[in-house]
Amino acid sequence: MKVDFYRHSLAKDDADAVARVLDSAFLTTGKVSQGVEEQLAAYFDVPHALLCSSWTSGATAVLLALGIGAGDEVIVPAMTFIASANVVELLGAKAVLVDVDPHTLLMTSANVAAALTPRTRAVIPVHLYGQMVDVAELRKCLDEYAQANPEAGRRIAIVEDCAHCFEGKLRGVRPGADADAAVFSFYATKNVTCGEGGGMIFRDSDLYEAVRETRLHGMSAIAAERFSGGGYNHWDMRRLGVKANLPDLLAALLPDQISSIDQRLPQRQELADTYRRAFNQTPLRQPEMIDDCLSAWHLFAIGVEARNRDEAVRRLNQAGVSVTVNYRALPDLTYYGEKYPDAAAACPVSVEWGRQTISLPFYPGMPKEHQLHVIDTAMSQLVPLAVAD
Ligand SMILES: *Cc1c(COP(=O)(O)O)cnc(C)c1O
């Protein structure tokens, strides 16, 4: 049996939405994107939303708008996808890697508090696998630091990495409620996707206005506005920006997915429950579930003994099961390991999980018999590899 890791669920109706954009005169960021931005703002109950061409380009635009650059520090968990830290390094700032909680694998306020310095300008909490970091608690922790260290000056911003968590909630609250900005990815494998793309939400109007510019070269008006009112309008450039806008051609794929995302979550929950029930009494490791957190269940990750992980991947592949690793911890990658040689010792939980973990096939619509085959293979082939000596 051949078991795919992931399959998207875009269909003929979505092709029709793209065709309607092709029929119009306007292919890039315009009315369709604006409609999706309004839809995003309503879904997350925030005043402002913007689309972007990827999480990475959007987060870069946000950090630029926050004025982050050389000499600044931004705190990032060591257990995440490289993009979360790369955006910081690309701007010449320093990605300060902190460890995650050994049970939930999420960034903790305590570890952030220990890493704060007068150079800290922002924190990027990552809602790994779909469970949410307690951003409200993090905000409190940053405010306490600011109060105790008035000489540190500027307020420390929170930019949530919501690439794994669109539809999740913590204590009934969706992402973005306690952050300066929350950034989503609509990359091909994410819960909401348009192939490549992303979204950003804001509560603060000034930051939103600044990101509108840093998202598009720093220009003071988008293309649709430059030609509004029947003629050409001049634009200005007040700050440096990147090219991070999303064209309507891709934005057209989003409205139906956003309006149906909450209805698709039970399918992810059912797959996750089936895996969890099967593995609960085994030595296979699983992240702990947080009370009162509705996980967006982006990925389903398990862990075996670190020295056996690659053998476990080989056995799954041999049984026709496609898997990935999310993620080897940042200090275990050459760039971060060489640049920050102390990070591995400072982040033992992240490093260990990064050496143990395997992500199993997991997507709405995954055939039942495929999941049973993955479970059978894991029970017979992986359980012995999960036993510690
Ligand atoms: C996918 C992902 C990103 C990057 O998203 P892009 O849209 O591909 O730039 C960032 N952070 C995490 C945690 C991700 O999983």
Coordinates of C-alpha atoms and ligand atoms in Angstrom, one line a residue:
M1 CA 0.0 0.0 0.0
K2 CA 1.2 3.5 -0.8
V3 CA 0.2 6.1 1.8
D4 CA 0.6 9.8 0.9
F5 CA 1.8 12.2 3.6
Y6 CA -0.7 14.9 2.5
R7 CA -3.2 15.7 -0.3
H8 CA -4.9 19.0 -0.8
S9 CA -8.6 19.3 -1.2
L10 CA -8.8 22.0 -3.9
A11 CA -11.3 21.1 -6.6
K12 CA -13.1 22.2 -9.8
D13 CA -14.9 25.0 -8.0
D14 CA -11.6 26.5 -7.1
A15 CA -10.4 26.4 -10.7
D16 CA -13.6 28.3 -11.6
A17 CA -12.7 31.0 -9.0
V18 CA -9.3 31.4 -10.7
A19 CA -10.9 31.5 -14.1
R20 CA -13.1 34.4 -13.0
V21 CA -9.9 36.4 -12.2
L22 CA -8.4 35.5 -15.6
D23 CA -11.6 36.9 -17.2
S24 CA -11.1 40.2 -15.4
A25 CA -8.6 42.9 -16.5
F26 CA -6.8 42.7 -13.2
L27 CA -4.5 39.8 -12.1
T28 CA -2.5 41.1 -9.1
T29 CA -3.6 42.5 -5.7
G30 CA -7.1 44.0 -6.1
K31 CA -10.8 43.4 -5.2
V32 CA -10.5 39.6 -4.6
S33 CA -7.7 40.1 -2.2
Q34 CA -9.5 43.0 -0.4
G35 CA -12.5 40.7 0.0
V36 CA -10.4 38.0 1.6
E37 CA -8.7 40.5 3.9
E38 CA -12.2 41.6 5.1
Q39 CA -13.1 37.9 5.5
L40 CA -9.9 37.3 7.6
A41 CA -10.5 40.3 9.8
A42 CA -14.1 39.1 10.5
Y43 CA -13.0 35.5 11.2
F44 CA -10.4 36.6 13.7
D45 CA -12.5 39.5 15.0
V46 CA -9.7 42.1 14.5
P47 CA -9.9 45.5 12.8
H48 CA -7.2 44.8 10.1
A49 CA -5.9 42.0 7.9
L50 CA -3.5 41.9 4.9
L51 CA -2.7 39.1 2.5
C52 CA 0.9 38.4 1.6
S53 CA 2.8 36.1 -0.8
S54 CA 4.1 33.8 2.0
W55 CA 4.5 33.6 5.8
T56 CA 8.1 34.5 5.2
S57 CA 7.5 37.6 3.1
G58 CA 4.7 38.8 5.4
A59 CA 6.8 38.3 8.6
T60 CA 9.6 40.2 6.9
A61 CA 7.3 43.1 6.1
V62 CA 6.0 43.1 9.7
L63 CA 9.6 43.2 11.2
L64 CA 10.5 45.9 8.7
A65 CA 7.5 48.0 9.8
L66 CA 8.5 47.4 13.4
G67 CA 11.9 48.9 12.5
I68 CA 13.9 45.8 13.5
G69 CA 17.4 45.5 12.1
A70 CA 21.1 45.3 12.9
G71 CA 21.8 45.3 16.7
D72 CA 18.3 44.1 17.6
E73 CA 17.4 40.7 19.1
V74 CA 14.2 38.7 18.4
I75 CA 13.4 35.7 20.5
V76 CA 12.4 32.6 18.6
P77 CA 11.8 29.0 19.8
A78 CA 14.5 26.5 18.8
M79 CA 11.8 23.9 17.8
T80 CA 10.2 25.4 14.7
F81 CA 10.6 25.7 10.9
I82 CA 13.7 27.7 9.8
A83 CA 11.6 30.5 8.4
S84 CA 10.6 31.7 11.9
A85 CA 14.2 32.6 12.6
N86 CA 15.4 33.3 9.0
V87 CA 13.3 36.4 8.8
V88 CA 15.1 37.8 11.8
E89 CA 18.5 37.0 10.5
L90 CA 17.7 38.3 7.0
L91 CA 17.1 41.8 8.4
G92 CA 20.5 41.7 10.2
A93 CA 19.0 41.2 13.6
K94 CA 19.9 38.3 15.9
A95 CA 17.6 35.3 16.4
V96 CA 17.8 34.4 20.0
L97 CA 16.9 30.8 20.3
V98 CA 15.0 29.6 23.4
D99 CA 14.0 26.1 24.4
V100 CA 10.4 24.8 24.5
D101 CA 8.3 23.0 27.2
P102 CA 9.2 19.3 27.4
H103 CA 5.5 18.3 27.5
T104 CA 3.8 20.6 24.9
L105 CA 6.9 21.5 22.8
L106 CA 5.8 25.1 22.8
M107 CA 7.7 28.2 23.7
T108 CA 7.3 29.2 27.4
S109 CA 7.1 32.6 29.0
A110 CA 9.7 31.5 31.5
N111 CA 12.2 30.7 28.9
V112 CA 11.5 34.0 27.1
A113 CA 11.9 35.9 30.3
A114 CA 15.3 34.4 30.9
A115 CA 16.4 35.5 27.4
L116 CA 15.3 39.1 27.5
T117 CA 17.9 41.8 27.2
P118 CA 17.7 45.6 26.5
R119 CA 18.2 44.7 22.9
T120 CA 15.1 42.5 22.7
R121 CA 12.7 44.1 20.2
A122 CA 10.3 41.3 19.5
V123 CA 9.2 37.7 20.3
I124 CA 7.9 35.2 17.7
P125 CA 5.9 32.5 19.5
V126 CA 5.2 29.5 17.3
H127 CA 1.9 27.5 17.7
L128 CA 3.7 24.2 16.9
Y129 CA 1.6 21.5 15.3
G130 CA -1.6 23.5 16.0
Q131 CA -1.7 24.0 19.8
M132 CA -1.3 27.6 21.0
V133 CA 1.4 29.3 23.0
D134 CA -0.2 31.3 25.8
V135 CA 0.3 34.7 24.2
A136 CA -1.7 36.6 26.8
E137 CA 0.7 35.3 29.5
L138 CA 3.7 36.2 27.3
R139 CA 2.4 39.7 26.9
K140 CA 2.1 40.1 30.7
C141 CA 5.7 38.7 31.1
L142 CA 7.0 41.3 28.6
D143 CA 5.2 44.2 30.2
E144 CA 6.6 43.2 33.6
Y145 CA 10.1 43.2 32.2
A146 CA 9.5 46.6 30.7
Q147 CA 8.2 48.0 34.0
A148 CA 11.2 46.6 35.9
N149 CA 13.7 47.8 33.2
P150 CA 12.4 51.2 32.1
E151 CA 15.9 52.0 30.6
A152 CA 15.3 49.2 28.0
G153 CA 13.0 51.7 26.3
R154 CA 10.9 50.5 23.4
R155 CA 8.0 48.1 23.9
I156 CA 8.7 44.5 22.9
A157 CA 6.5 43.4 20.1
I158 CA 4.8 40.0 19.7
V159 CA 4.6 38.5 16.2
E160 CA 2.7 35.2 16.3
D161 CA 3.8 32.5 13.9
C162 CA 0.4 31.0 13.1
A163 CA 1.6 28.8 10.2
H164 CA 0.3 25.7 12.0
C165 CA -2.7 27.3 13.7
F166 CA -5.5 29.0 11.7
E167 CA -8.6 27.5 13.2
G168 CA -7.3 26.8 16.7
K169 CA -8.2 28.6 20.0
L170 CA -6.8 28.9 23.5
R171 CA -9.5 29.4 26.2
G172 CA -11.9 30.1 23.4
V173 CA -9.7 32.9 21.9
R174 CA -8.3 32.7 18.4
P175 CA -4.8 33.8 17.4
G176 CA -4.0 37.5 17.1
A177 CA -5.9 38.7 20.2
D178 CA -2.9 39.5 22.3
A179 CA -0.2 40.0 19.7
D180 CA 0.9 43.1 17.7
A181 CA 0.6 40.9 14.5
A182 CA -0.2 37.3 13.8
V183 CA 1.1 35.8 10.5
F184 CA -0.4 32.8 8.7
S185 CA 1.0 30.6 5.9
F186 CA -1.1 29.5 3.0
Y187 CA 1.7 27.3 1.7
A188 CA 0.7 24.1 -0.2
T189 CA 0.5 21.8 2.8
K190 CA -1.1 24.2 5.4
N191 CA -4.6 23.9 6.7
V192 CA -5.7 26.8 4.5
T193 CA -3.8 27.0 1.3
C194 CA -3.6 28.7 -2.1
G195 CA -0.3 27.0 -3.1
E196 CA 1.9 29.8 -1.9
G197 CA 0.6 32.7 0.2
G198 CA 0.0 34.1 3.7
G199 CA -2.0 36.4 5.8
M200 CA -1.4 38.9 8.6
I201 CA -3.8 40.3 11.2
F202 CA -3.4 43.4 13.3
R203 CA -5.3 45.2 16.1
D204 CA -3.1 48.4 15.9
S205 CA -4.0 50.7 13.0
D206 CA -0.5 52.3 12.8
L207 CA 1.3 49.0 12.5
Y208 CA -1.3 47.9 9.9
E209 CA -0.7 51.1 7.9
A210 CA 3.0 50.6 8.0
V211 CA 2.9 47.0 6.9
R212 CA 0.6 48.0 4.0
E213 CA 3.7 49.9 2.8
T214 CA 6.5 47.5 3.7
R215 CA 4.4 44.7 2.0
L216 CA 4.8 46.5 -1.3
H217 CA 8.3 47.9 -1.8
G218 CA 7.5 50.7 0.7
M219 CA 5.0 52.3 -1.8
S220 CA 2.3 54.4 -0.3
A221 CA -0.4 53.0 -2.6
I222 CA -1.2 49.6 -4.1
A223 CA -1.7 49.3 -7.9
A224 CA -5.5 49.4 -7.6
E225 CA -5.2 52.7 -5.8
R226 CA -2.6 54.2 -8.1
F227 CA -5.1 54.0 -10.9
S228 CA -8.3 54.8 -9.0
G229 CA -10.4 57.9 -9.7
G230 CA -10.1 57.5 -13.4
G231 CA -6.4 58.5 -13.7
Y232 CA -2.8 58.1 -12.5
N233 CA -2.0 59.1 -8.9
H234 CA 1.5 59.7 -7.6
W235 CA 2.8 57.6 -4.8
D236 CA 5.6 58.1 -2.3
M237 CA 8.1 55.9 -0.5
R238 CA 8.7 56.7 3.1
R239 CA 10.2 53.4 4.3
L240 CA 12.0 50.4 2.9
G241 CA 9.8 47.5 2.0
V242 CA 9.8 44.1 0.3
K243 CA 7.6 42.6 -2.5
A244 CA 5.2 40.6 -0.4
N245 CA 1.7 41.1 -1.8
L246 CA -0.6 38.2 -2.9
P247 CA -2.1 38.4 -6.5
D248 CA -5.8 38.0 -6.9
L249 CA -5.1 34.9 -9.0
L250 CA -4.1 33.0 -5.8
A251 CA -6.3 34.9 -3.4
A252 CA -9.3 33.5 -5.4
L253 CA -8.6 30.1 -3.9
L254 CA -9.0 31.3 -0.3
P255 CA -12.6 32.4 0.4
D256 CA -14.2 28.9 0.3
Q257 CA -11.4 27.4 2.3
I258 CA -11.7 30.0 5.0
S259 CA -15.5 29.8 5.2
S260 CA -15.2 25.9 5.5
I261 CA -12.2 25.6 7.7
D262 CA -14.2 25.1 10.9
Q263 CA -16.3 22.4 9.3
R264 CA -13.1 20.5 8.3
L265 CA -11.5 20.6 11.7
P266 CA -13.5 17.6 13.1
Q267 CA -11.9 15.4 10.3
R268 CA -8.5 16.4 11.6
Q269 CA -9.6 15.8 15.2
E270 CA -11.0 12.3 14.3
L271 CA -7.7 11.3 12.6
A272 CA -5.7 12.6 15.6
D273 CA -8.0 10.8 18.1
T274 CA -7.5 7.6 16.2
Y275 CA -3.7 7.9 16.2
R276 CA -3.6 9.0 19.8
R277 CA -5.8 6.1 21.0
A278 CA -3.7 3.6 19.1
F279 CA -0.4 4.9 20.5
N280 CA -1.5 5.9 24.0
Q281 CA -0.4 2.7 25.7
T282 CA 2.8 2.4 23.8
P283 CA 6.3 4.0 24.3
L284 CA 5.8 6.1 21.2
R285 CA 6.1 9.7 22.4
Q286 CA 3.4 12.3 21.7
P287 CA 3.1 16.0 22.6
E288 CA 0.8 16.5 25.6
M289 CA -2.5 18.1 24.9
I290 CA -3.1 21.5 26.6
D291 CA -6.3 22.0 28.7
D292 CA -8.8 24.3 27.1
C293 CA -6.9 24.5 23.8
L294 CA -8.6 23.7 20.6
S295 CA -5.7 22.4 18.4
A296 CA -5.8 23.2 14.7
W297 CA -4.1 19.8 14.3
H298 CA -1.8 20.8 11.4
L299 CA 0.6 17.9 11.9
F300 CA 0.6 14.6 13.8
A301 CA 4.1 14.1 15.2
I302 CA 5.4 11.1 17.3
G303 CA 8.8 10.4 18.7
V304 CA 11.0 7.3 19.0
E305 CA 14.5 7.0 20.5
A306 CA 16.8 9.5 18.8
R307 CA 19.3 6.9 17.8
N308 CA 16.5 4.9 16.1
R309 CA 14.7 7.8 14.3
D310 CA 16.3 7.4 10.9
E311 CA 15.7 3.6 11.0
A312 CA 12.0 4.3 11.9
V313 CA 11.7 6.6 8.9
R314 CA 13.3 3.9 6.7
R315 CA 10.9 1.2 7.9
L316 CA 7.8 3.5 7.4
N317 CA 9.0 4.3 3.9
Q318 CA 9.6 0.6 3.2
A319 CA 6.0 -0.1 4.2
G320 CA 4.9 2.6 1.6
V321 CA 4.2 5.3 4.2
S322 CA 5.4 8.8 3.4
V323 CA 6.6 10.8 6.4
T324 CA 8.5 14.0 7.2
V325 CA 10.4 15.4 10.1
N326 CA 9.0 18.6 11.7
Y327 CA 11.6 19.7 12.7
R328 CA 15.2 19.1 13.4
A329 CA 15.8 21.8 16.0
L330 CA 17.5 25.0 14.7
P331 CA 20.7 24.5 16.6
D332 CA 21.1 21.1 14.8
L333 CA 21.2 22.9 11.4
T334 CA 24.6 24.0 10.2
Y335 CA 23.8 27.8 9.8
Y336 CA 22.4 28.2 13.3
G337 CA 24.7 25.6 14.9
E338 CA 27.8 27.5 13.6
K339 CA 26.5 31.0 14.2
Y340 CA 25.2 30.2 17.7
P341 CA 27.3 27.4 19.1
D342 CA 25.9 27.7 22.6
A343 CA 22.3 27.3 21.4
A344 CA 22.2 23.5 21.4
A345 CA 23.2 23.2 25.1
A346 CA 20.7 26.0 25.9
C347 CA 17.9 24.2 24.1
P348 CA 18.1 20.5 25.1
V349 CA 14.4 19.8 24.8
S350 CA 14.2 21.1 21.3
V351 CA 17.3 19.4 20.2
E352 CA 16.2 16.0 21.6
W353 CA 12.7 16.2 20.2
G354 CA 14.2 17.2 16.8
R355 CA 16.2 14.0 16.8
Q356 CA 13.3 11.8 17.8
T357 CA 10.3 13.1 15.9
I358 CA 8.5 11.8 12.8
S359 CA 5.4 13.3 11.3
L360 CA 2.8 10.7 10.1
P361 CA 0.5 11.0 7.1
F362 CA -2.4 13.3 8.2
Y363 CA -4.9 15.3 6.2
P364 CA -8.7 15.6 6.0
G365 CA -10.0 13.0 3.6
M366 CA -7.2 10.6 4.4
P367 CA -8.6 7.1 3.6
K368 CA -9.4 5.1 6.8
E369 CA -7.5 2.1 5.4
H370 CA -4.4 4.3 4.9
Q371 CA -4.5 5.3 8.5
L372 CA -4.9 1.7 9.7
H373 CA -1.9 0.7 7.6
V374 CA 0.2 3.5 9.3
I375 CA -1.0 2.4 12.7
D376 CA -0.2 -1.3 12.0
T377 CA 3.2 -0.4 10.7
A378 CA 3.9 1.9 13.7
M379 CA 2.8 -0.7 16.2
S380 CA 4.9 -3.5 14.7
Q381 CA 7.9 -1.6 13.4
L382 CA 8.2 1.6 15.5
V383 CA 7.3 0.6 19.1
P384 CA 10.5 -1.4 19.6
L385 CA 12.4 1.6 18.4
A386 CA 10.7 3.9 21.0
V387 CA 11.9 1.9 24.0
A388 CA 14.6 3.6 26.0
D389 CA 17.5 1.3 27.2
Ligands
LIG1 C1 5.4 26.8 6.7 C2 5.9 27.5 7.9 C3 6.5 28.8 7.8 C4 6.8 29.4 6.4 O1 5.7 29.6 5.7 P1 5.8 30.1 4.1 O2 4.4 30.5 3.8 O3 6.3 28.9 3.4 O4 6.8 31.2 4.1 C5 6.8 29.5 8.9 N1 6.7 29.0 10.1 C6 6.2 27.7 10.3 C7 6.1 27.2 11.7 C8 5.8 27.0 9.2 O5 5.4 25.7 9.4

